[in-house]
Every structure is written in structure tokens, then in C-alpha cells.
Tab-separated table of C-alpha atoms and ligand atoms in Angstrom:
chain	number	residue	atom	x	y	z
A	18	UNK	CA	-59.450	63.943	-95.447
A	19	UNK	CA	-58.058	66.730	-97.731
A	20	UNK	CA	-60.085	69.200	-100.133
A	21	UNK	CA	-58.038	70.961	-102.695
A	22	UNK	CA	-58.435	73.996	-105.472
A	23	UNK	CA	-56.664	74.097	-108.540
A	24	UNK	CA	-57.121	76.679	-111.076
A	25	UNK	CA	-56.937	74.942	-114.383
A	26	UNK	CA	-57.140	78.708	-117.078
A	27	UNK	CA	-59.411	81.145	-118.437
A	28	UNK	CA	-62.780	80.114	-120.609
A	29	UNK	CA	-63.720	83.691	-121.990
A	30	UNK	CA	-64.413	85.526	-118.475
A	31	UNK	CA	-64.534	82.647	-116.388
A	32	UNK	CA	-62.075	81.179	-114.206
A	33	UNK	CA	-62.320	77.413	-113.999
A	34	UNK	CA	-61.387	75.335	-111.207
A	35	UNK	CA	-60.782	71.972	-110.766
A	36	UNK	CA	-61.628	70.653	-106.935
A	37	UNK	CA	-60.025	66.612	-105.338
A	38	UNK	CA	-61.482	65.272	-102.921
A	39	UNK	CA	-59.442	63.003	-100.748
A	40	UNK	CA	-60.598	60.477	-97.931
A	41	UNK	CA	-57.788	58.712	-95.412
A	42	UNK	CA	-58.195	55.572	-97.614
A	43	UNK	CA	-56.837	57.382	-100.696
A	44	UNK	CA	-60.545	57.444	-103.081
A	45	UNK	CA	-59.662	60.856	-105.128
A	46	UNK	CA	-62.617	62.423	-107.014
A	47	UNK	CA	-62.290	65.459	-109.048
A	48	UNK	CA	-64.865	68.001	-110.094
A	49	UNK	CA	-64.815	70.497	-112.346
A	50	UNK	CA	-66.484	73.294	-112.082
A	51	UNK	CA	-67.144	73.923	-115.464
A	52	UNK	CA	-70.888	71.633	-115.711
A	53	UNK	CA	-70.059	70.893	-112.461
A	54	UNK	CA	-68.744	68.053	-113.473
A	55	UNK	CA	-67.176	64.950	-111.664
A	56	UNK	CA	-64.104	64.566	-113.876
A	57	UNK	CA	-62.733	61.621	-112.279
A	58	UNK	CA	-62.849	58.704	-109.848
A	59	UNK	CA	-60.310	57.024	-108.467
A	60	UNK	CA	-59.659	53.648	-106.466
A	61	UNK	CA	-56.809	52.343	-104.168
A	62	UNK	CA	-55.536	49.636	-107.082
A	63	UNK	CA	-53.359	47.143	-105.169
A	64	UNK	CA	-51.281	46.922	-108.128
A	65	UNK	CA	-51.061	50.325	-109.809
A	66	UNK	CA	-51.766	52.789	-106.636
A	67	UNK	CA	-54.592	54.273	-108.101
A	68	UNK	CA	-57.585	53.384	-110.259
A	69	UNK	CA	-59.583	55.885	-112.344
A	70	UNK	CA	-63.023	53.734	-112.870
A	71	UNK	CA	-64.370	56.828	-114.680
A	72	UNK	CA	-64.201	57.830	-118.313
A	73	UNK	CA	-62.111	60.689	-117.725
A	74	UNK	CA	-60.520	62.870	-120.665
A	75	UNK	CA	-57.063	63.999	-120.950
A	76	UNK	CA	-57.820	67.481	-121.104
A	77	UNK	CA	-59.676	70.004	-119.339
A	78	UNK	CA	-60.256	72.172	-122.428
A	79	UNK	CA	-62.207	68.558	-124.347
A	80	UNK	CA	-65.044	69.179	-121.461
A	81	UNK	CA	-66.583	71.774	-123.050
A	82	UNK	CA	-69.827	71.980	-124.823
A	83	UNK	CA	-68.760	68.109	-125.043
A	84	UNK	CA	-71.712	66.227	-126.502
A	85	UNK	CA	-70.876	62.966	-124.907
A	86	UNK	CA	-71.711	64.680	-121.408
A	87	UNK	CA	-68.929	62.546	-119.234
A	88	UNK	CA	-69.581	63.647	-115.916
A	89	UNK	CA	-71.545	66.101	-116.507
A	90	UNK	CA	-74.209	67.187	-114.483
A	91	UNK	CA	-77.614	67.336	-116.369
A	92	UNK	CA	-80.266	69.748	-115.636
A	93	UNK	CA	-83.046	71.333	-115.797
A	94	UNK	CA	-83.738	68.178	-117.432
A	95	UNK	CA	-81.885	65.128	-118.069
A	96	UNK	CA	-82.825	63.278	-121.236
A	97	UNK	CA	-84.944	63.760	-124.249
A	98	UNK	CA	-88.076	65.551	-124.348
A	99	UNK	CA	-90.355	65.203	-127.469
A	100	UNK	CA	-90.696	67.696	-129.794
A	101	UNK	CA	-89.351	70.130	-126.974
A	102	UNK	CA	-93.237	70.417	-125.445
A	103	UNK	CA	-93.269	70.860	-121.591
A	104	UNK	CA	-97.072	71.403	-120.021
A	105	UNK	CA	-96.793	72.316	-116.601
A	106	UNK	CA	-99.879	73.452	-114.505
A	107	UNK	CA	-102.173	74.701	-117.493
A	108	UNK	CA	-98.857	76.869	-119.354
A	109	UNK	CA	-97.476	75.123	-122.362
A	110	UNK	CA	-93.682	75.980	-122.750
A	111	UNK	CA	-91.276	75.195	-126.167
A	112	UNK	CA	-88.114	73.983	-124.994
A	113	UNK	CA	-85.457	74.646	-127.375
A	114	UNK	CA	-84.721	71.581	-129.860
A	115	UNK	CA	-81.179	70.364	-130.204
A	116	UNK	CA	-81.600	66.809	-130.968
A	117	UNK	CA	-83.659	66.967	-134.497
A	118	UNK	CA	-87.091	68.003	-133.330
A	119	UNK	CA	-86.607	67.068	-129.738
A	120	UNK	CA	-84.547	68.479	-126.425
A	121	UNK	CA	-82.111	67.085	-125.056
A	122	UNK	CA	-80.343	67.188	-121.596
A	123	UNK	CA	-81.669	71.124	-120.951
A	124	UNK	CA	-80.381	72.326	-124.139
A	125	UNK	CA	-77.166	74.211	-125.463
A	126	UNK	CA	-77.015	76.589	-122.461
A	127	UNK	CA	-77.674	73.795	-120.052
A	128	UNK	CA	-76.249	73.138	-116.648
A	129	UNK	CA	-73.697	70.716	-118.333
A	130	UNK	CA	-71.995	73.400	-120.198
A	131	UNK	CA	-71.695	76.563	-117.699
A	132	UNK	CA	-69.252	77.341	-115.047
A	133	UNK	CA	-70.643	77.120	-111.856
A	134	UNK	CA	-69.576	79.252	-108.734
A	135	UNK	CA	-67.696	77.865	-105.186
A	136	UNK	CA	-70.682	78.053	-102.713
A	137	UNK	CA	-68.853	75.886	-100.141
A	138	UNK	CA	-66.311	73.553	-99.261
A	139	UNK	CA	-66.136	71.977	-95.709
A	140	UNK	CA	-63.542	69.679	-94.618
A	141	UNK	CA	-64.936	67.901	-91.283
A	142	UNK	CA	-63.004	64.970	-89.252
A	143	UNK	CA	-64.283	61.764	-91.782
A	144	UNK	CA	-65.860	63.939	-94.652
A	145	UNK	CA	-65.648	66.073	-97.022
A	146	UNK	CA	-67.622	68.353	-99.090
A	147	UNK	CA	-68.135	70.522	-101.727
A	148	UNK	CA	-70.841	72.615	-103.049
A	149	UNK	CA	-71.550	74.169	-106.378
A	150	UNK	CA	-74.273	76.800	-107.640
A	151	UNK	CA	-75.425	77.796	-110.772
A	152	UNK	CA	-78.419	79.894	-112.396
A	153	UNK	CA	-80.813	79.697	-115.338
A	154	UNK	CA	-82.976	82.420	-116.018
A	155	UNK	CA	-86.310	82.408	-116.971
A	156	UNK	CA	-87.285	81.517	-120.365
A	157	UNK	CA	-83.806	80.130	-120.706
A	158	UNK	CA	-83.814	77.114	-123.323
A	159	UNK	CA	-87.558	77.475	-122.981
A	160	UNK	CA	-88.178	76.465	-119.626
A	161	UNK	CA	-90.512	78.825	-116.724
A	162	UNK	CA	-88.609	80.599	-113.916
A	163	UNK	CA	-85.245	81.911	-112.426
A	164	UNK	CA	-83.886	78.931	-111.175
A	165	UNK	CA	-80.903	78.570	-109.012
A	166	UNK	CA	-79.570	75.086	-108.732
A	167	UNK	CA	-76.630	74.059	-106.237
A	168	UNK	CA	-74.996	70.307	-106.509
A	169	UNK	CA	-73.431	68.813	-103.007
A	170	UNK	CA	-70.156	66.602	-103.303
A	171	UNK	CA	-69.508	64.377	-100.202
A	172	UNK	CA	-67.091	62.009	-99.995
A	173	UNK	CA	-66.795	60.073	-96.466
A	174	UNK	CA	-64.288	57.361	-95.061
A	175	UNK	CA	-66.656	54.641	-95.319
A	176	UNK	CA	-66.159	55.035	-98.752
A	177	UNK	CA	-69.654	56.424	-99.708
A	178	UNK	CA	-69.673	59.495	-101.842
A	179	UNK	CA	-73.173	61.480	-101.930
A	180	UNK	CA	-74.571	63.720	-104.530
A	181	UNK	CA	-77.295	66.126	-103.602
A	182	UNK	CA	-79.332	68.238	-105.945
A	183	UNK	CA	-81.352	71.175	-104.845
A	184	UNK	CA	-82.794	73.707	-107.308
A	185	UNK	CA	-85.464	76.542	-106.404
A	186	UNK	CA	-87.489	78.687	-108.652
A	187	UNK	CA	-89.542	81.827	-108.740
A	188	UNK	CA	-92.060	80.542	-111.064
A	189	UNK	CA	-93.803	76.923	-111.335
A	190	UNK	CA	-91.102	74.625	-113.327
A	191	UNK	CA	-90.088	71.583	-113.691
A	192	UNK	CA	-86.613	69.868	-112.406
A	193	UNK	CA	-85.026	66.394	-113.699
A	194	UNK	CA	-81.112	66.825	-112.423
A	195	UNK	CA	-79.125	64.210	-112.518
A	196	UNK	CA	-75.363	62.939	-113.594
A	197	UNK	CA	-73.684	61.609	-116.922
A	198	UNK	CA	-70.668	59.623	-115.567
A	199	UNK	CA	-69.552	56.872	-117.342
A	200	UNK	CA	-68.415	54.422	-115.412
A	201	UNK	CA	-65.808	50.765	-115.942
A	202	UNK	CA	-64.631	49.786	-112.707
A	203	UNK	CA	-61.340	47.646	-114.510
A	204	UNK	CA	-59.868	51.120	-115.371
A	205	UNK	CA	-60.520	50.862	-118.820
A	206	UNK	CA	-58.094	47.855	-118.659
A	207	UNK	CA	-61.087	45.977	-120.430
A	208	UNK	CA	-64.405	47.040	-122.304
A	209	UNK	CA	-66.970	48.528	-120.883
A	210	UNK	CA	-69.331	45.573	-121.825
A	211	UNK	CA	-67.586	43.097	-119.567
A	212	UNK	CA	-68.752	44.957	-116.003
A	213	UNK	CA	-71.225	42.946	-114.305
A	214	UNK	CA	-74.629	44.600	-113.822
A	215	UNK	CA	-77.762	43.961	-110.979
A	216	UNK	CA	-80.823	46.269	-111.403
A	217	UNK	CA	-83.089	46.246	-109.053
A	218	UNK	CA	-86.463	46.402	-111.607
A	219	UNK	CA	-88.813	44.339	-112.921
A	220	UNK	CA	-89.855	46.667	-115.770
A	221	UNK	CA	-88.140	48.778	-118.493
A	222	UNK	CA	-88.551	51.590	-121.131
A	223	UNK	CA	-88.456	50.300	-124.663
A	224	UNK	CA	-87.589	53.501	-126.681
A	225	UNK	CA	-88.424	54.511	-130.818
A	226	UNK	CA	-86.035	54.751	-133.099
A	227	UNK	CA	-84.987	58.687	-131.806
A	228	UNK	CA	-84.543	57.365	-128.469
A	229	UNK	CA	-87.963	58.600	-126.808
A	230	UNK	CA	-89.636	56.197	-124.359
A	231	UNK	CA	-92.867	54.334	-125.470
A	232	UNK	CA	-93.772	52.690	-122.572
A	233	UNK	CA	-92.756	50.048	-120.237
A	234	UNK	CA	-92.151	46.398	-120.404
A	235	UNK	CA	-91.348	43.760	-118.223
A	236	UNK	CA	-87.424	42.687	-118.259
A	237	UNK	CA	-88.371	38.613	-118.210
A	238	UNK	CA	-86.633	36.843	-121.647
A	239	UNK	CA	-85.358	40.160	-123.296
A	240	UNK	CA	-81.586	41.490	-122.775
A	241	UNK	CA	-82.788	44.048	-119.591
A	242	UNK	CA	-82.943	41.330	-117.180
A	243	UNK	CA	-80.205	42.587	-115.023
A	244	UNK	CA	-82.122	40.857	-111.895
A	245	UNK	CA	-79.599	38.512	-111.271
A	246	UNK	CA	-75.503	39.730	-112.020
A	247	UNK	CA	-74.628	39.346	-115.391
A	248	UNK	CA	-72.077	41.180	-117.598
A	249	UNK	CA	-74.045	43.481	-120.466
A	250	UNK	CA	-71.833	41.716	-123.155
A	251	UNK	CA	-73.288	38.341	-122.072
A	252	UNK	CA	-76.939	40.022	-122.240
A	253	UNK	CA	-76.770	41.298	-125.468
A	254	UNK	CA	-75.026	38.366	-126.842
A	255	UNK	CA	-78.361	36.006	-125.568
A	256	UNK	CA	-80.486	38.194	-127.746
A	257	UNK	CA	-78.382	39.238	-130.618
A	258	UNK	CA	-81.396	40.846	-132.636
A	259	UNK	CA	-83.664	42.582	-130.275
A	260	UNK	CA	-85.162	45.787	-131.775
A	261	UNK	CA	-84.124	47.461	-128.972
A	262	UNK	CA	-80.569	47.005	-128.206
A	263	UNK	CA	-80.107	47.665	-132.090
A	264	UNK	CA	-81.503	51.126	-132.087
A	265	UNK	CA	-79.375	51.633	-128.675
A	266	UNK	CA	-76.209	49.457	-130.380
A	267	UNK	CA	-75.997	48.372	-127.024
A	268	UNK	CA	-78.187	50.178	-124.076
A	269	UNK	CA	-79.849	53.528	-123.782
A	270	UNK	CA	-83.040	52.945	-121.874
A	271	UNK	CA	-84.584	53.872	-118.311
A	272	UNK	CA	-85.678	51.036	-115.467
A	273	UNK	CA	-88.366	51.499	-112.940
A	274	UNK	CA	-86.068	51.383	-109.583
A	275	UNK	CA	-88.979	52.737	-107.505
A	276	UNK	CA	-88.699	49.980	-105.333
A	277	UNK	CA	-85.383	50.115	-104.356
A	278	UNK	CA	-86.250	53.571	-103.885
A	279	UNK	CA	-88.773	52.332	-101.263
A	280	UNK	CA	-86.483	50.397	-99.589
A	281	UNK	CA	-83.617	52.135	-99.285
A	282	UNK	CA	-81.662	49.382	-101.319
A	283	UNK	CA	-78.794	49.674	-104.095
A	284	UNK	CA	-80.996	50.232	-107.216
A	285	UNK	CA	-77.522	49.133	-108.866
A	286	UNK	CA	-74.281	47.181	-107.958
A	287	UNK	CA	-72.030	47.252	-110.921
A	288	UNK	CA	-68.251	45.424	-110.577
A	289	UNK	CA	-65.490	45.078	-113.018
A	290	UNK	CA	-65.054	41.230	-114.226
A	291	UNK	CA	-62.466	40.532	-112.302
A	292	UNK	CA	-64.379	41.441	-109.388
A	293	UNK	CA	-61.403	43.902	-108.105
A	294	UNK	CA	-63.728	46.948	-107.890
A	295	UNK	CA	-67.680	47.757	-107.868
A	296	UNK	CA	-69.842	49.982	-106.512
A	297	UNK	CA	-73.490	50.199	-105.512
A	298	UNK	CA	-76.196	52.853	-106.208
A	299	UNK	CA	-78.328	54.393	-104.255
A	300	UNK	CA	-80.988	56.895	-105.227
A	301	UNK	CA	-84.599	58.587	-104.101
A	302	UNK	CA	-84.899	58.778	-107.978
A	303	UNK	CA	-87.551	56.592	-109.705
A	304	UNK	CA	-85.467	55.957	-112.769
A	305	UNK	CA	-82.160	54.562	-113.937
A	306	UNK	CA	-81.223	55.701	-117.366
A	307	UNK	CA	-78.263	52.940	-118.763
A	308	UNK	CA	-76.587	54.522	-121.845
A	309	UNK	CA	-73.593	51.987	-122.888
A	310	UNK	CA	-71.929	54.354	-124.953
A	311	UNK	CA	-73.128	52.658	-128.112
A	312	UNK	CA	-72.437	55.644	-129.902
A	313	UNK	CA	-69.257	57.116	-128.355
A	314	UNK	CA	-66.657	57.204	-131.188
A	315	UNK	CA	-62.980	57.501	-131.062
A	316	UNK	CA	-63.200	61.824	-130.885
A	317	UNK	CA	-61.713	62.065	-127.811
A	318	UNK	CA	-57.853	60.874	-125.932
A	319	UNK	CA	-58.453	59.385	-122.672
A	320	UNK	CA	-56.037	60.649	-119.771
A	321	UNK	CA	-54.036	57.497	-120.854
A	322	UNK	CA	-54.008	58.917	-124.071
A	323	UNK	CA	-55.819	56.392	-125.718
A	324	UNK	CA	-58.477	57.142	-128.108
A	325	UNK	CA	-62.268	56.820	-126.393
A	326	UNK	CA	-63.878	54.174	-128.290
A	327	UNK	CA	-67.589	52.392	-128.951
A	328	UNK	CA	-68.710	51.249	-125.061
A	329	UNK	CA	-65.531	52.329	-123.371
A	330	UNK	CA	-67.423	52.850	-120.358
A	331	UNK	CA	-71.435	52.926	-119.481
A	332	UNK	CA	-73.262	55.983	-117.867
A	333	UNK	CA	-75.853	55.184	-114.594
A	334	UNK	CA	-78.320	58.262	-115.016
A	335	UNK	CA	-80.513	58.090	-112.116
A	336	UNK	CA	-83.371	60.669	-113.113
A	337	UNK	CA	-87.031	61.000	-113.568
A	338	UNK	CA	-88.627	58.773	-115.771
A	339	UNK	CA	-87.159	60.148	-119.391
A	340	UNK	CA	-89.664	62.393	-120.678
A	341	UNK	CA	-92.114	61.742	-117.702
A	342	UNK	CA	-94.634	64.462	-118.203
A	343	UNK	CA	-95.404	62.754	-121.954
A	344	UNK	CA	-94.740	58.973	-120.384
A	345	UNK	CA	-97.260	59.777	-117.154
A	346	UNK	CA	-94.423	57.797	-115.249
A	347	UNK	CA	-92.458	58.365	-111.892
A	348	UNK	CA	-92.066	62.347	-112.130
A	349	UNK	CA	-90.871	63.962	-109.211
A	350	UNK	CA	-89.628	67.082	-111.009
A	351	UNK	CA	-92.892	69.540	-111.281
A	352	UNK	CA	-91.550	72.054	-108.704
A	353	UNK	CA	-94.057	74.987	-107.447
A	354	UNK	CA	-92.630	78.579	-107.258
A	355	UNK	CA	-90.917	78.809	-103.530
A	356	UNK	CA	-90.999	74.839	-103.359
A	357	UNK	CA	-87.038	73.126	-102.947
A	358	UNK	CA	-86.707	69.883	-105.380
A	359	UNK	CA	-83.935	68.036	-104.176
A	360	UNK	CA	-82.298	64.692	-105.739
A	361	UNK	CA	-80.235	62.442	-104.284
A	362	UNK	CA	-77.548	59.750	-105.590
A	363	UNK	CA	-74.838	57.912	-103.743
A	364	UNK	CA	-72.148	55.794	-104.686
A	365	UNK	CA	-70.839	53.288	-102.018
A	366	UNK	CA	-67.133	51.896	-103.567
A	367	UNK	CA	-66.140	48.630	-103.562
A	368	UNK	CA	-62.433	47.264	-103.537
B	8	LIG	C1	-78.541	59.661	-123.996
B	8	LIG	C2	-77.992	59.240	-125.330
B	8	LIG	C3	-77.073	60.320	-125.846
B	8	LIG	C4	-76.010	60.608	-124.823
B	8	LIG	C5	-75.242	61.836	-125.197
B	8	LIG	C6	-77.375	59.789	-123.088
B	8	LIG	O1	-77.813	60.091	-121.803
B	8	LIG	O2	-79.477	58.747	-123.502
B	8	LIG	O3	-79.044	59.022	-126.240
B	8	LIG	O4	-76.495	59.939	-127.069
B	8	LIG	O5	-76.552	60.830	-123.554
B	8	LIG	O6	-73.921	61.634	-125.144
């Protein structure tokens, strides 16, 4: 097990980092600790040594304010929220609006785009760990309360890798953190579209044309029946005009995993088609937000310096219900002053 710091250079006053995380069987997982962000994860590959399964970007210095989030973490709130109008207790707040008249993943100062501090790092016998802590004062972006927020890295030799979310306030707010990494388990060897998806959910979110959820439908005969393995490509090809996947060009809608929740199963197993890598999900979250990059465009190099292109790789978001307090769905994220929210999502690898 190894834990090690790298200082990467100066953004304004800030010194970023850049911590790896190493278990005896060689998985490597970076964070950054600008957005706190897990900038890559990688495999034993048989073949090539290592794998990176994650959509990771050549340079440091393309993380930031990056709109395509990879990695990021995403707080206060992950998602959209419409018009920006948060009701919490009997206090209406305006969240700021930075995606047309809506907000979107906690705004331009959110979580995602700060540099959070070292809070700890632990190397024990067959873990090891990391923690990260950031704040957000209130009235920040629009939302009630100084907040602090810490995120908890663990990587173990079983191959399981935990994140843990904790955030605290001194006022009555409202938490929904979560992560934006985009995942293809062939090490972008093929498209993102070919990984082969289970969800554990009978229902989905159809969305409107800005990408807020409506409500939620069953996944029987429609493109979100992941119940069963099947690759997303194969999905969308069986229904080649459904309103939904054409708003999304591909996928960009929650599922109701509250039962795997319950039962302390993988909400998700995803594997690359070759079946050489996958991973399972695990969350206490009641939502899984897919996003299949449908509208990631060719902005960015890769660290194998190739271009990032449409559905390179597919984000798992497991959150609150997008936009819960407006849906009446799944929220977990009202959080009293002096109360601890706390989110969890692990990652068991596969190879
Ligand atoms: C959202 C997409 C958005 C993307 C930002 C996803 O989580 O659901 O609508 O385009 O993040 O890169």
C-alpha cells in the first residue's frame, strides 16, 4: 500500500496537489485536489501494465473551471435545479443560474472548481486513505449556511475503493454531493457505447428538452432497460427514435436504485466488451444519474493525446434524485443546522 504527494504548480494563491493511491495489486488512483477530483483510475492490464478506465486529461491545468466536470466532485448539489428555486423549511433561496435559467452542479464557485485542503492521509496495513475538506460560505451561489464539506478516498486490497461524503452546516441547507467520473473500462481502446451496463431499477426519469426531470417511468420496452447486461450502443440502436435519448444524444437521465440501496446490492456492474475489466457500484444514494457524454466534443487531449470525442466515456452520478425538492422523489439532502449528511459510493474493480 503506498500514498504519495506531488505538487503539480501554482493556481493564483493556491498550491495544488496531486495525491496516488497504490494497493499491493498495483490499482493506482489519482486525486486532485483542485475539485477534489479523482483524476484517474487505473487497472493491472495483462497486456499493457496498466489500464486507465477513466476519462482522464492530459493536463492538470485543462481541470479547471472544466465544464465537462471529469472527476469532479459535485456539491452542494449535483445536477440541475429549475429556475435556480430551492425551498427548504419555509425560506425560499435563488440559487445562482448558470445553465440558461436553471443551476447547475452548485454553480460557478462550486465544490468542482476550488482547491480543497489535506485533512488526512492514513496509510494502514491493506488500506489506504485520503481525506479532503473544503468550505462554502453562506449565501454562496445562493444556497443557506457555512458549510464545510470533507470527501474520504479509500482504496483497499480487495480491490474496493470507497468514497465518503460528509458536509455540516450552521444553518438548515440542503446537500446532494456526489462524483462526475466518466468511466470505459477498455481504456478508451473502444467507445464508450460498447461497455456493458446492469441497473438495478425498474423505473427512470424522462427529462424536458433542458434536461430537468418530469417524472418517472417504468424502463419495460424503452432504451433504459438495463435490467439484464446489455451494451448502451445496442440499447439505443433497438429504439433509434425515442424522444428521450434524442434530447440526451445518447443518456443523461437518473434511475430509482433505492432498492439496491435496501439491499446492499451493486446498483451498477458496468464491464468493457471484451469483458477484461468491470466494476460494480455500490451506493446508500437513491439515484443513479447516467450521462453518456452525448455532448462531450473534441475540446480536450486525452493523456494519450488523443482528442476527447462524442461518448468517449459515460459518467455514473450516484446522487439524490435530480432536482428532488421540485420532483418530491428520493431526497436525502435537506440537512438541519448541527445535523452531519453523509454519502456514500464504492467501486469494487473487476479484472
Ligand atoms: C449533466 C449533463 C451536463 C454534464 C456537464 C452531467 O452530469 O447531466 O447535462 O451536460 O454533466 O458536463
Amino acid at each position: 500500500m503506498n500514498i504519495t504527494e506531488k505538487y503539480l504548480g501554482n493556481l493564483s494563491q493556491d498550491s495544488i496537489f496531486l495525491y496516488t493511491l497504490v494497493n499491493d495489486n498495483n490499482i493506482n488512483i489519482s486525486i486532485l485536489s483542485y475539485g477534489g477530483t479523482i483524476m484517474e483510475i487505473a487497472l493491472p492490464d495483462k497486456d499493457t501494465g496498466l489500464r486507465t478506465i477513466t476519462l482522464t486529461l492530459k493536463n492538470w491545468e485543462d481541470y479547471i473551471h472544466n465544464p465537462l466536470y471529469p472527476g469532479s466532485s459535485l456539491g452542494p448539489n449535483a445536477g440541475r435545479i429549475r429556475n435556480g428555486e430551492m425551498t427548504i423549511g419555509s425560506n425560499n433561496y435563488q440559487l445562482s443560474q448558470n445553465d440558461g435559467r436553471h443551476h447547475l452542479h452548485g454553480g460557478v464557485s462550486s465544490v468542482s472548481y476550488q482547491n480543497w485542503s489535506l485533512k488526512e492521509r492514513i496509510k494502514g496495513k491493506n488500506f489506504v486513505s485520503l481525506t479532503l475538506s473544503t468550505v462554502l460560505t453562506d449565501g454562496q451561489e445562493g444556497y443557506p449556511g457555512n458549510r464545510e464539506i470533507s470527501v474520504s478516498y479509500t482504496l483497499d486490497n480487495s480491490g474496493r475503493f470507497e468514497i465518503q461524503y460528509s458536509g455540516t452546516s450552521d444553518r438548515d441547507t440542503y446537500f446532494n454531493l456526489s462524483n462526475h467520473t466518466y468511466f470505459n473500462l477498455s481504456g478508451l481502446n473502444a467507445p464508450g457505447l460498447s461497455q456493458i451496463l446492469n441497473i438495478d431499477a425498474n423505473s427512470y426519469i424522462a427529462n424536458n428538452e433542458e434536461h430537468l426531470p418530469l417524472q418517472l417511468l417504468p424502463i419495460e420496452n424503452s432504451p433504459f432497460d438495463f435490467g439484464s447486461p446489455v451494451s448502451l450502443k445496442d440499447n439505443l440502436e433497438s429504439y433509434p427514435n425515442h424522444p428521450q435519448t434524442i434530447i440526451a444524444k445518447g443518456y443523461n437521465n437518473g434511475f430509482d436504485i433505492r432498492n439496491a440501496a435496501l439491499r446492499n446490492a451493486p446498483a451498477v456492474t458496468l464491464w468493457d466488451s471484451e469483458h477484461t475489466a468491470g466494476l460494480k457500484l455500490y451506493t446508500n444514494a437513491p439515484c443513479l444519474v447516467l450521462y453518456s457524454g452525448g455532448f462531450i466534443g473534441s475540446e480536450y487531449r486525452l493523456k494519450n493525446n488523443t482528442p476527447t470525442y462524442i461518448s468517449c466515456a459515460i459518467a455514473l452520478e450516484a446522487q439524490d434524485f435530480p432536482d428532488a425538492l421540485h420532483l418530491g422523489e428520493g431526497s436525502d439532502g435537506i440537512t438541519l443546522k448541527g445535523e452531519r449528511y453523509q454519502r456514500k459510493i464504492v467501486y469494487e474493480f473487476l479484472y
